[in-house]
Structure formats: C-alpha cells, structure tokens
Short mmCIF file of C-alpha atoms in Angstrom, two decimals:
data_model
loop_
_atom_site.label_atom_id
_atom_site.label_comp_id
_atom_site.label_asym_id
_atom_site.label_seq_id
_atom_site.Cartn_x
_atom_site.Cartn_y
_atom_site.Cartn_z
CA MET A 10 193.21 37.48 135.84
CA SER A 11 189.34 37.11 137.54
CA ALA A 12 187.49 34.31 136.61
CA GLU A 13 184.06 35.45 134.53
CA TYR A 14 180.86 33.28 135.42
CA ALA A 15 179.97 30.90 132.23
CA THR A 16 177.40 28.21 131.68
CA PHE A 17 178.40 24.60 132.44
CA GLY A 18 176.47 21.64 131.19
CA LEU A 19 177.00 18.13 129.55
CA ALA A 20 176.21 16.07 126.89
CA PRO A 21 177.42 12.79 124.95
CA ALA A 22 180.13 12.58 122.53
CA ILE A 23 182.87 10.86 120.79
CA ARG A 24 185.74 9.56 120.53
CA ALA A 25 185.66 8.33 116.03
CA GLY A 26 186.96 4.58 116.12
CA GLY A 27 186.76 3.37 112.42
CA VAL A 28 189.60 0.51 110.23
CA LEU A 29 192.19 3.56 108.26
CA ALA A 30 192.93 3.52 104.97
CA ASN A 31 196.18 3.02 106.04
CA GLY A 32 195.13 0.02 107.81
CA ASP A 33 195.42 1.67 111.54
CA VAL A 34 192.40 1.02 114.00
CA GLN A 35 191.36 3.50 115.72
CA VAL A 36 189.05 2.71 119.20
CA HIS A 37 185.80 4.16 119.51
CA ARG A 38 184.94 5.69 122.65
CA ASP A 39 181.86 7.08 124.46
CA PHE A 40 182.18 10.01 126.85
CA VAL A 41 180.43 12.63 128.30
CA ASP A 42 181.91 16.68 127.58
CA PHE A 43 181.94 19.88 129.54
CA ILE A 44 180.37 22.17 127.59
CA VAL A 45 181.11 25.68 128.32
CA ASN A 46 178.69 28.38 127.88
CA GLY A 47 176.64 26.84 125.23
CA ARG A 48 179.92 25.03 123.30
CA PRO A 49 181.94 21.82 124.33
CA LEU A 50 185.00 22.96 125.71
CA LEU A 51 186.94 20.34 123.65
CA PHE A 52 186.39 21.92 120.65
CA GLN A 53 188.26 25.16 122.02
CA LEU A 54 191.84 23.62 122.36
CA SER A 55 192.01 23.30 118.67
CA ASP A 56 192.48 19.36 116.69
CA LEU A 57 193.25 17.48 120.04
CA ASP A 58 192.01 13.44 120.04
CA ALA A 59 190.83 13.12 123.42
CA VAL A 60 188.48 12.23 126.21
CA SER A 61 186.82 13.67 129.21
CA PRO A 62 187.52 11.32 131.88
CA LEU A 63 183.31 10.58 132.13
CA ALA A 64 183.83 7.67 129.58
CA ALA A 65 180.83 5.49 129.19
CA ASP A 66 183.01 2.42 129.44
CA ILE A 67 184.29 2.64 132.49
CA PRO A 68 183.55 0.36 135.44
CA PRO A 69 181.15 1.96 137.26
CA ALA A 70 183.31 2.91 140.50
CA ILE A 71 185.56 4.26 138.74
CA PHE A 72 183.35 6.98 137.16
CA THR A 73 181.51 8.03 140.54
CA ALA A 74 184.98 8.58 141.53
CA HIS A 75 185.29 10.73 138.92
CA VAL A 76 182.30 12.81 139.14
CA ARG A 77 183.52 12.51 143.04
CA ARG A 78 186.63 14.29 142.04
CA LEU A 79 184.86 16.97 139.83
CA LEU A 80 182.86 17.88 142.65
CA LEU A 81 185.96 18.49 144.98
CA GLU A 82 184.47 15.52 147.14
CA ALA A 83 187.65 13.73 146.60
CA ARG A 84 191.47 14.25 146.27
CA ALA A 85 193.01 16.13 143.11
CA PRO A 86 194.69 12.87 141.51
CA LEU A 87 197.68 15.97 140.60
CA ARG A 88 199.44 17.86 142.73
CA GLU A 89 198.95 21.09 142.92
CA GLY A 90 195.14 20.45 143.06
CA ARG A 91 195.15 19.69 139.22
CA TYR A 92 192.55 17.23 137.75
CA VAL A 93 192.32 15.85 134.66
CA ILE A 94 190.12 17.23 131.69
CA TYR A 95 191.01 14.95 128.43
CA GLY A 96 192.92 12.58 128.65
CA CYS A 97 194.28 9.99 126.36
CA PRO A 98 191.32 7.95 124.99
CA GLU A 99 193.33 4.57 124.60
CA CYS A 100 194.44 4.95 127.85
CA GLU A 101 194.78 6.61 131.35
CA ASP A 102 198.57 7.25 130.71
CA LEU A 103 199.85 11.05 131.81
CA ALA A 104 203.11 10.12 129.65
CA CYS A 105 200.73 10.14 126.72
CA GLY A 106 199.38 13.46 127.58
CA ALA A 107 196.46 15.25 128.82
CA VAL A 108 194.58 18.73 129.48
CA THR A 109 194.20 19.31 132.79
CA ALA A 110 193.08 22.16 134.96
CA VAL A 111 193.03 23.49 138.79
CA ILE A 112 189.14 23.32 140.23
CA GLU A 113 188.64 24.91 143.55
CA LYS A 114 185.84 26.58 145.18
CA ALA A 115 185.66 30.52 145.07
CA PRO A 116 186.84 31.91 147.82
CA ASP A 117 183.54 33.39 149.69
CA SER A 118 181.03 31.38 147.85
CA ASP A 119 179.34 28.61 146.04
CA ASP A 120 180.70 28.92 142.92
CA PHE A 121 183.19 26.47 141.73
CA VAL A 122 186.54 27.95 139.69
CA TRP A 123 188.11 26.00 136.09
CA ARG A 124 192.04 28.06 136.24
CA ASP A 125 195.31 27.28 134.43
CA PHE A 126 194.21 24.95 132.33
CA ALA A 127 197.45 23.48 130.67
CA TRP A 128 198.96 20.29 129.03
CA GLN A 129 200.67 17.87 131.04
CA THR A 130 202.85 14.78 130.33
CA ALA A 131 204.46 14.51 133.80
CA GLU A 132 204.93 16.46 137.07
CA PRO A 133 204.93 19.46 138.06
CA VAL A 134 203.25 21.12 135.64
CA ASP A 135 205.17 24.19 133.84
CA LEU A 136 202.15 26.54 132.54
CA GLU A 137 204.41 29.56 131.47
CA LEU A 138 205.29 26.85 128.62
CA ASN A 139 202.28 24.61 128.53
CA GLY A 140 199.44 26.05 129.28
CA TYR A 141 196.18 27.71 127.39
CA HIS A 142 196.59 31.16 127.88
CA GLY A 143 193.74 32.04 125.94
CA ILE A 144 191.17 29.55 127.51
CA GLY A 145 189.64 29.92 131.35
CA PRO A 146 189.67 30.95 133.59
CA PHE A 147 185.93 30.44 134.33
CA ARG A 148 183.51 30.59 137.07
CA PHE A 149 180.43 28.07 137.30
CA ARG A 150 178.09 29.11 139.48
CA GLY A 151 177.30 26.20 142.35
CA ALA A 152 173.88 24.80 142.21
CA GLU A 153 173.65 25.07 138.29
CA TYR A 154 177.09 22.74 138.20
CA ARG A 155 176.08 20.38 141.67
CA GLU A 156 172.82 19.21 139.40
CA ALA A 157 174.94 18.30 136.20
CA LEU A 158 177.53 16.63 137.91
CA GLY A 159 175.16 15.56 139.98
CA GLN A 160 172.80 13.63 137.34
CA LEU A 161 175.70 11.77 136.30
CA LEU A 162 175.31 9.59 139.40
CA ALA A 163 171.68 9.35 139.56
CA ASP A 164 171.55 8.03 135.82
CA GLU A 165 175.48 6.92 134.62
CA PRO A 166 175.36 6.91 131.49
CA ARG A 167 175.63 3.62 129.68
CA SER A 168 176.63 3.65 126.00
CA ARG A 169 174.83 1.08 123.90
CA ARG A 170 177.68 0.45 122.04
CA ARG A 171 176.07 -2.94 120.04
CA VAL A 172 175.73 -3.57 116.80
CA LEU A 173 172.41 -6.21 114.98
CA LEU A 174 173.98 -7.44 111.45
CA ILE A 175 171.17 -8.85 109.37
CA GLY A 176 172.08 -10.49 106.12
CA ALA A 177 172.12 -12.90 103.97
CA ARG A 178 176.06 -12.50 103.09
CA VAL A 179 177.81 -14.21 105.74
CA ALA A 180 181.62 -13.68 105.37
CA LEU A 181 181.31 -10.15 104.40
CA LEU A 182 179.41 -9.03 107.19
CA ALA A 183 181.99 -11.62 110.08
CA LYS A 184 184.91 -9.79 108.48
CA LEU A 185 182.36 -6.19 109.59
CA ALA A 186 181.89 -8.05 112.82
CA ALA A 187 185.43 -8.19 113.24
CA ALA A 188 186.34 -5.26 112.37
CA LEU A 189 183.44 -3.56 114.69
CA ARG A 190 185.23 -5.33 117.59
CA THR A 191 188.31 -4.44 116.91
CA ILE A 192 187.54 -0.99 117.47
CA GLY A 193 185.38 -1.70 120.76
CA ILE A 194 181.33 -2.00 119.04
CA GLY A 195 180.31 -5.12 119.81
CA ALA A 196 178.18 -6.40 116.10
CA GLU A 197 176.50 -9.82 116.18
CA ILE A 198 175.28 -11.58 113.58
CA ALA A 199 171.17 -12.61 113.23
CA ALA A 200 168.68 -13.64 109.56
CA ASP A 201 165.99 -11.75 112.02
CA ALA A 202 165.17 -10.35 115.14
CA ALA A 203 162.62 -13.25 115.96
CA ASP A 204 162.30 -14.82 119.43
CA VAL A 205 164.88 -12.34 120.84
CA PRO A 206 164.38 -11.38 124.39
CA PRO A 207 163.27 -7.33 124.43
CA ASP A 208 165.58 -7.05 127.53
CA GLU A 209 168.77 -7.54 125.11
CA LEU A 210 167.18 -5.93 122.20
CA ARG A 211 166.90 -2.91 123.68
CA THR A 212 170.92 -3.19 124.56
CA TYR A 213 171.46 -2.62 120.90
CA GLY A 214 172.25 0.98 119.23
CA ALA A 215 172.40 0.53 115.97
CA VAL A 216 171.41 -2.21 113.03
CA ALA A 217 173.11 -2.86 110.04
CA PHE A 218 170.71 -3.98 106.77
CA GLY A 219 173.09 -5.58 104.28
CA ARG A 220 171.75 -4.43 100.61
CA LYS A 221 170.13 -7.90 100.04
CA VAL A 222 167.73 -7.99 102.86
CA THR A 223 163.83 -8.12 101.74
CA ASP A 224 162.05 -5.35 102.57
CA GLU A 225 159.74 -7.79 105.00
CA THR A 226 162.78 -8.80 106.73
CA ARG A 227 163.46 -5.33 107.44
CA GLN A 228 159.60 -4.66 108.46
CA SER A 229 160.10 -7.29 111.01
CA VAL A 230 163.47 -6.10 112.35
CA ARG A 231 161.75 -2.99 112.93
CA ALA A 232 158.82 -4.27 113.97
CA ALA A 233 160.04 -6.70 116.94
CA PHE A 234 162.58 -3.42 118.07
CA ASP A 235 159.37 -0.95 117.99
CA GLN A 236 157.26 -4.01 120.57
CA ALA A 237 160.91 -4.36 122.74
CA ARG A 238 160.59 -0.36 123.12
CA ALA A 239 164.18 -0.02 121.41
CA GLU A 240 165.37 2.78 119.78
CA VAL A 241 167.39 2.10 117.79
CA ALA A 242 169.37 3.71 115.01
CA TYR A 243 169.06 1.77 111.35
CA VAL A 244 172.20 1.70 108.51
CA ASP A 245 171.45 0.64 104.88
CA GLY A 246 175.39 -0.35 103.94
CA LEU A 247 176.00 1.46 101.39
CA ALA A 248 178.30 -1.29 99.33
CA PRO A 249 180.20 -4.32 100.88
CA ILE A 250 183.42 -2.39 101.78
CA VAL A 251 184.20 -2.87 105.34
CA PRO A 252 186.03 0.38 106.19
CA LEU A 253 183.27 2.18 104.58
CA LEU A 254 180.62 0.18 106.62
CA VAL A 255 182.30 0.69 109.84
CA ALA A 256 181.94 4.66 108.78
CA GLN A 257 178.83 4.07 108.40
CA ILE A 258 177.62 2.17 111.75
CA GLU A 259 180.43 4.65 113.58
CA HIS A 260 177.57 7.86 112.62
CA ALA A 261 174.83 5.80 113.70
CA LEU A 262 176.39 5.28 116.71
CA ASP A 263 176.94 8.52 117.97
CA ARG A 264 173.94 10.34 120.03
CA SER A 265 176.03 13.88 120.33
CA PRO A 266 173.71 16.67 119.97
CA GLN A 267 173.90 17.60 116.23
CA GLU A 268 174.69 21.05 116.80
CA GLN A 269 177.75 20.00 119.06
CA ARG A 270 179.11 18.33 116.34
CA ARG A 271 182.42 19.25 114.23
CA LEU A 272 181.19 17.89 111.17
CA THR A 273 178.16 18.93 110.93
CA ALA A 274 177.93 18.40 106.40
CA LEU A 275 179.16 16.42 103.92
CA ALA A 276 178.11 15.70 100.31
CA ALA A 277 180.23 14.61 97.08
CA CYS A 278 179.93 15.05 93.73
CA ARG A 279 182.69 13.70 90.83
CA GLU A 280 184.69 16.80 90.72
CA ALA A 281 184.48 18.11 94.93
CA ALA A 282 183.62 17.08 98.29
CA ARG A 283 182.14 20.43 99.65
CA LEU A 284 181.97 19.73 103.64
CA GLU A 285 181.00 21.87 106.52
CA VAL A 286 182.55 22.28 110.30
CA THR A 287 182.09 23.63 112.88
CA SER A 288 185.65 24.38 114.71
CA THR A 289 188.93 24.08 113.72
CA CYS A 290 190.13 20.35 113.88
CA ARG A 291 191.61 18.06 111.41
CA VAL A 292 189.62 16.44 108.95
CA GLN A 293 190.20 13.38 106.45
CA LEU A 294 188.92 12.54 103.64
CA THR A 295 188.56 8.65 101.98
CA ALA A 296 187.74 7.56 98.99
CA TYR A 297 186.39 4.31 98.54
CA ARG A 298 184.60 2.24 95.66
CA MET A 299 184.72 -0.98 93.57
CA ASP A 300 185.42 -1.77 90.22
CA ARG A 301 183.49 -4.49 88.28
CA LEU A 302 185.40 -7.24 88.96
CA SER A 303 184.32 -6.60 92.47
CA ARG A 304 187.85 -5.47 94.05
CA THR A 305 188.15 -2.33 96.97
CA HIS A 306 190.15 0.77 96.04
CA VAL A 307 190.52 3.63 98.25
CA HIS A 308 191.86 6.12 97.54
CA GLU A 309 193.68 9.32 100.81
CA VAL A 310 192.51 12.79 99.28
CA PHE A 311 192.63 14.68 102.06
CA ASP A 312 194.08 15.32 105.17
CA GLU A 313 194.35 19.04 106.27
CA ILE A 314 193.25 21.17 109.31
CA LEU A 315 190.75 23.66 108.66
CA GLU A 316 188.79 26.32 109.68
CA PRO A 317 184.92 26.52 111.07
CA GLY A 318 183.05 27.39 108.24
CA GLU A 319 182.01 25.83 104.36
CA HIS A 320 184.89 24.41 102.34
CA ARG A 321 185.23 22.31 99.03
CA VAL A 322 187.28 19.48 98.55
CA PRO A 323 188.78 19.02 95.08
CA LEU A 324 188.22 15.05 94.72
CA THR A 325 189.87 12.91 91.66
CA PRO A 326 188.45 11.39 88.89
CA LYS A 327 190.38 8.16 90.13
CA ALA A 328 189.02 8.41 92.95
CA THR A 329 185.84 9.27 91.94
CA LYS A 330 184.64 6.52 89.02
CA GLY A 331 181.99 4.56 88.81
CA ASN A 332 179.91 4.09 92.41
CA SER A 333 181.92 5.74 94.95
CA TYR A 334 181.51 6.94 98.42
CA VAL A 335 183.36 9.72 100.44
CA VAL A 336 184.45 8.79 104.58
CA ALA A 337 185.10 12.26 106.10
CA ARG A 338 186.78 11.67 109.52
CA THR A 339 187.81 14.39 112.28
CA SER A 340 188.48 12.85 115.88
CA THR A 341 184.97 13.42 117.29
CA SER A 342 182.81 12.99 114.02
CA VAL A 343 182.16 10.38 110.74
CA LEU A 344 180.19 11.25 107.96
CA VAL A 345 179.97 9.05 105.42
CA THR A 346 178.06 10.09 101.56
CA PRO A 347 177.93 8.53 97.81
CA THR A 348 178.84 10.41 94.98
CA THR A 349 176.32 11.83 91.80
CA PRO A 350 177.13 13.17 88.54
CA HIS A 351 177.86 16.70 89.50
#
C-alpha cells in the first residue's frame, strides 16, 4: 500500500488521572500527542489508554532522545526499524503493550513515512495478527515534520502540574493534597498567596478555592498571580468530596485544545446526563452526593463504549437526590457538572 500525504502536528494532551469510585488510583500524565490530518492519532486507535513517548514529566535527556528517534537521528529502539508511538502510561515496559510503527525516509525524498502500525508486547511483532490494518501508512512532508518536532527541542514542554489549595478547612485540604500527590499532581496548602515569590507562583497550573474562602481573599490571590504574570486556572470547589474535587482539578489542568478532546460536553439533571464524545471511547459516569449528615454517597451509573456524537444516559433518583454531582471520565478527559432539577 502506498503512503498518502498527511499533515503532521503536535498538541498538548493528558492521560486523565483520578481517585476512582472503587478506590483505585489512576496516575495523571501530561504528554504531547501526534496530530495527523487535524485529529489526534490516539483517537484513531479506539479506546486505548496510552501516552506518547513525548511526556512532560520525563527527564530532559530522555525526552530529547525520543525526539531524536522520531527524527531518525538515533537508532530505532525495536527490531525492524520500529518505534514506540504510544505506550503504557504507568511504565515503559513493552510487555504492557505498545503501539509501534516503522518510521523511515521515503525513497528519493525528504519525506517521512510511518507504516505498519501494530500492537506489540514482544519482539518480533506479528503484523498479520496484531497489525492496525486500517491505519496508515502516512507520508509527512519533511519540512513540516522536522519543524514540529524541532520546536520541542527548542522549547521542551514542561507541565505546571502543581496546584495551590486555598481554604480554611485544613483537614479536607490535607486529604485533597494527599490524593492529588498520589496520582502525580503536586499540591500545597495556603491561606493566601501573599509574599509568595513570582517565580514560584509561575510553577502552578491551577488554584483551587474552598467554598468558604472570602471574596477578599479570592481577589487578593488573583491579583498576586496577575502581578506575577502567571496564567492559571481557577477552581471553585463544588462540594467537600475529595474524588469530586480531584476531578475538577484534573479538568482545570487540561491544556489540550478543546477541538481535540474526546469528551467535549456534559450536563445532568435528576433524570439523565447528556454528553458528547468526538471519537469511539469508553466513558464512565459516577454520581456523588452528600446527605444531611455530611456522609458521601458514590454511585457508578455508567461504564460503556460510546460512538462519536451526543448521548443521553439515564440516572436513578437514588444517585441524584439532594445536592449531587456527575463526573464523566475517558482515558484522556474528565468533566464535572452539578445536577439540576430539570
């Protein structure tokens, strides 16, 4: 099969972490995704929980080595000229499985070709059994390809995966900080942002306010970040429920372009949740609420593969009575919404 020309680009992406309803922990990862013909290549691989080798939290020397490999300036890490395109978000062990492809120069041309995509767990790869027969080959124009990857070497992406927690309920904030650190997000607790050096403020990606934080404190914190020229996302906590707050912060830290996200809309009322997905993926819906005794109730209401488009998912009265909230999660996106009466 001859390789047809395709556009090549890069965009920030995340592997959504979180404290799941069953108590499991999923690690948060920031990475750079490959944009082929205007869409993330990862989305063409159905519901795959994986990250590219261009992760923002790996040491600079290793990050640079991955870029050099994609530019064919270093030897392929696998046999037959194969390179890892997406791998396990928890480790780099091939045994966990990885999407690999042959990367080569086109004959008598400056173009780059990605071909023979496959799911690989050992060497050598069995293309007949494990090949992605409907994906590629792709032919990228050399100048466009080198410019996109070369920019990473000139300005290596560094995630601001730290959150400043502002509030008066120290016990709750301590639990939230511990949960965030468990999934790989740094968190510090403070009463305000006064006297914090600007360089330190610029290391944060988000600021989360507790519900009882005064307007005066909120304005003071925002002014401190503005003066430091630090662009951060501000999060107003919906309820004192740690997994819910983690999901809100995860969404706030997502720097991927809106048009390149899998989960793009979420709304919920007592009877149903409505959501929109842009590619085939697994979607999990979890409802949280607190009763009059401040006890948290968690209901896993949906966990299925959805096709692209808008969907309506029925909710039970038990899951949504009182003040309740719905979290929608895919491998790369998290959205949170309160339920409304209608």
